[in-house]
């Protein structure tokens, strides 16, 4: 990178840098439709037939041939039978005749148009209507949704609820997807106690492994939790190597601050190729990315996240999430959407860095959606993440803002 400066790395540039090293998993699996939810397609899905498979009625009404419409006087047709969805009318409809038809019922031979039942008068076995419907009105044509052979979903697409139904609608029972990405992670720090242990003075409970567990679970990867590891060179080394042996991606939190005499840096120099950045952002200043070589042939991707709990979540959403999606097989994952909304409170902000302040999007009394900050914005205040439903993204050039200013927000709910 031309103007690569590890001490003031813009967030967008770091993201770009990471992208060039991300080659997706190659191994595939053949899974039943339901099992494929959240997986990434490894092969295109083509429509094996037309959808719908046959011409059918879009309404409850009467099927007839548009040639029978009487343009001068009202049209009178004889009802000769009924076509139900799933139970077709067998015969042929001749001039002057029609068939009562239900939604989804197959269009009988000799008909091409449906008039809805509310628009006709039924007397005995005859219908009468003065309206002049257009030919093909209220008919869903074979192949109207999908043509036989048409690409329905492309390789690289992540399967969501609608896709499960779409695949089922084609009669396809199994799909080819990439295998799950394996992600190993551990926390580092002498001060960390694990849930279940007594907290001594000077200790904090390890929360990063829990937020990471949550965020990774929502991405649908295979999780390997290697625990909270003290700042001990040997322990850290053996854990790092264990992680690299087992996983495609290794994530650590804590111990990557630039300038710190941390064991992690020495270890990563010994077992991999890792760059350390001070990202021009808050929270999430120190960040490391690279490859770690375990005993397996292929090196693992490595993300060294900051230790502060909010910084872990912010860097995960801003860097790790997208990288993971690419490694899972999505060629160009959709970026998290950003919206402009009015902020109802003053905001304190330093220029020269991107800030991801925690915000609450709310429906104001005037019916418009607006945002307000959650309160104190310290990188250690994890409750701010629990309160928040969005990030207020404030770019480098932005300084302090007055209430009423339009700001950018990135919605958090449902993003991974
Ligand atoms: P570090 O990046 O290791 O200097 O850590 C920065 C701050 O984050 C320190 O206050 C740590 O105590 C805190 N921290 C590091 N790891 C964790 C963790 N797993 N859970 C909660 N806090 C942590
Ligand atoms: Mg530490």
PDB file of N, CA and C and ligand atoms in Angstrom, residues 188-189 191 231 255, ligand 2:
ATOM      1  N   UNK A 188      -6.605 -12.762  26.138  1.00  0.00           N
ATOM      2  CA  UNK A 188      -5.290 -12.704  26.781  1.00  0.00           C
ATOM      3  C   UNK A 188      -5.295 -11.641  27.871  1.00  0.00           C
ATOM      4  N   UNK A 189      -4.591 -11.911  28.935  1.00  0.00           N
ATOM      5  CA  UNK A 189      -4.448 -10.916  30.002  1.00  0.00           C
ATOM      6  C   UNK A 189      -4.315 -11.568  31.366  1.00  0.00           C
ATOM      7  N   UNK A 191      -5.008 -10.180  34.052  1.00  0.00           N
ATOM      8  CA  UNK A 191      -6.060  -9.681  34.938  1.00  0.00           C
ATOM      9  C   UNK A 191      -7.386 -10.416  34.762  1.00  0.00           C
ATOM     10  N   UNK A 231      -0.907 -13.658  30.565  1.00  0.00           N
ATOM     11  CA  UNK A 231       0.217 -13.124  29.790  1.00  0.00           C
ATOM     12  C   UNK A 231       1.483 -13.911  30.125  1.00  0.00           C
ATOM     13  N   UNK A 255      -3.707  -7.381  24.304  1.00  0.00           N
ATOM     14  CA  UNK A 255      -2.288  -7.615  24.109  1.00  0.00           C
ATOM     15  C   UNK A 255      -1.722  -7.266  22.743  1.00  0.00           C
TER      16      UNK A 255
HETATM   17 MG1  LIG B   2      -3.638  -7.183  28.134  1.00  0.00          MG
END
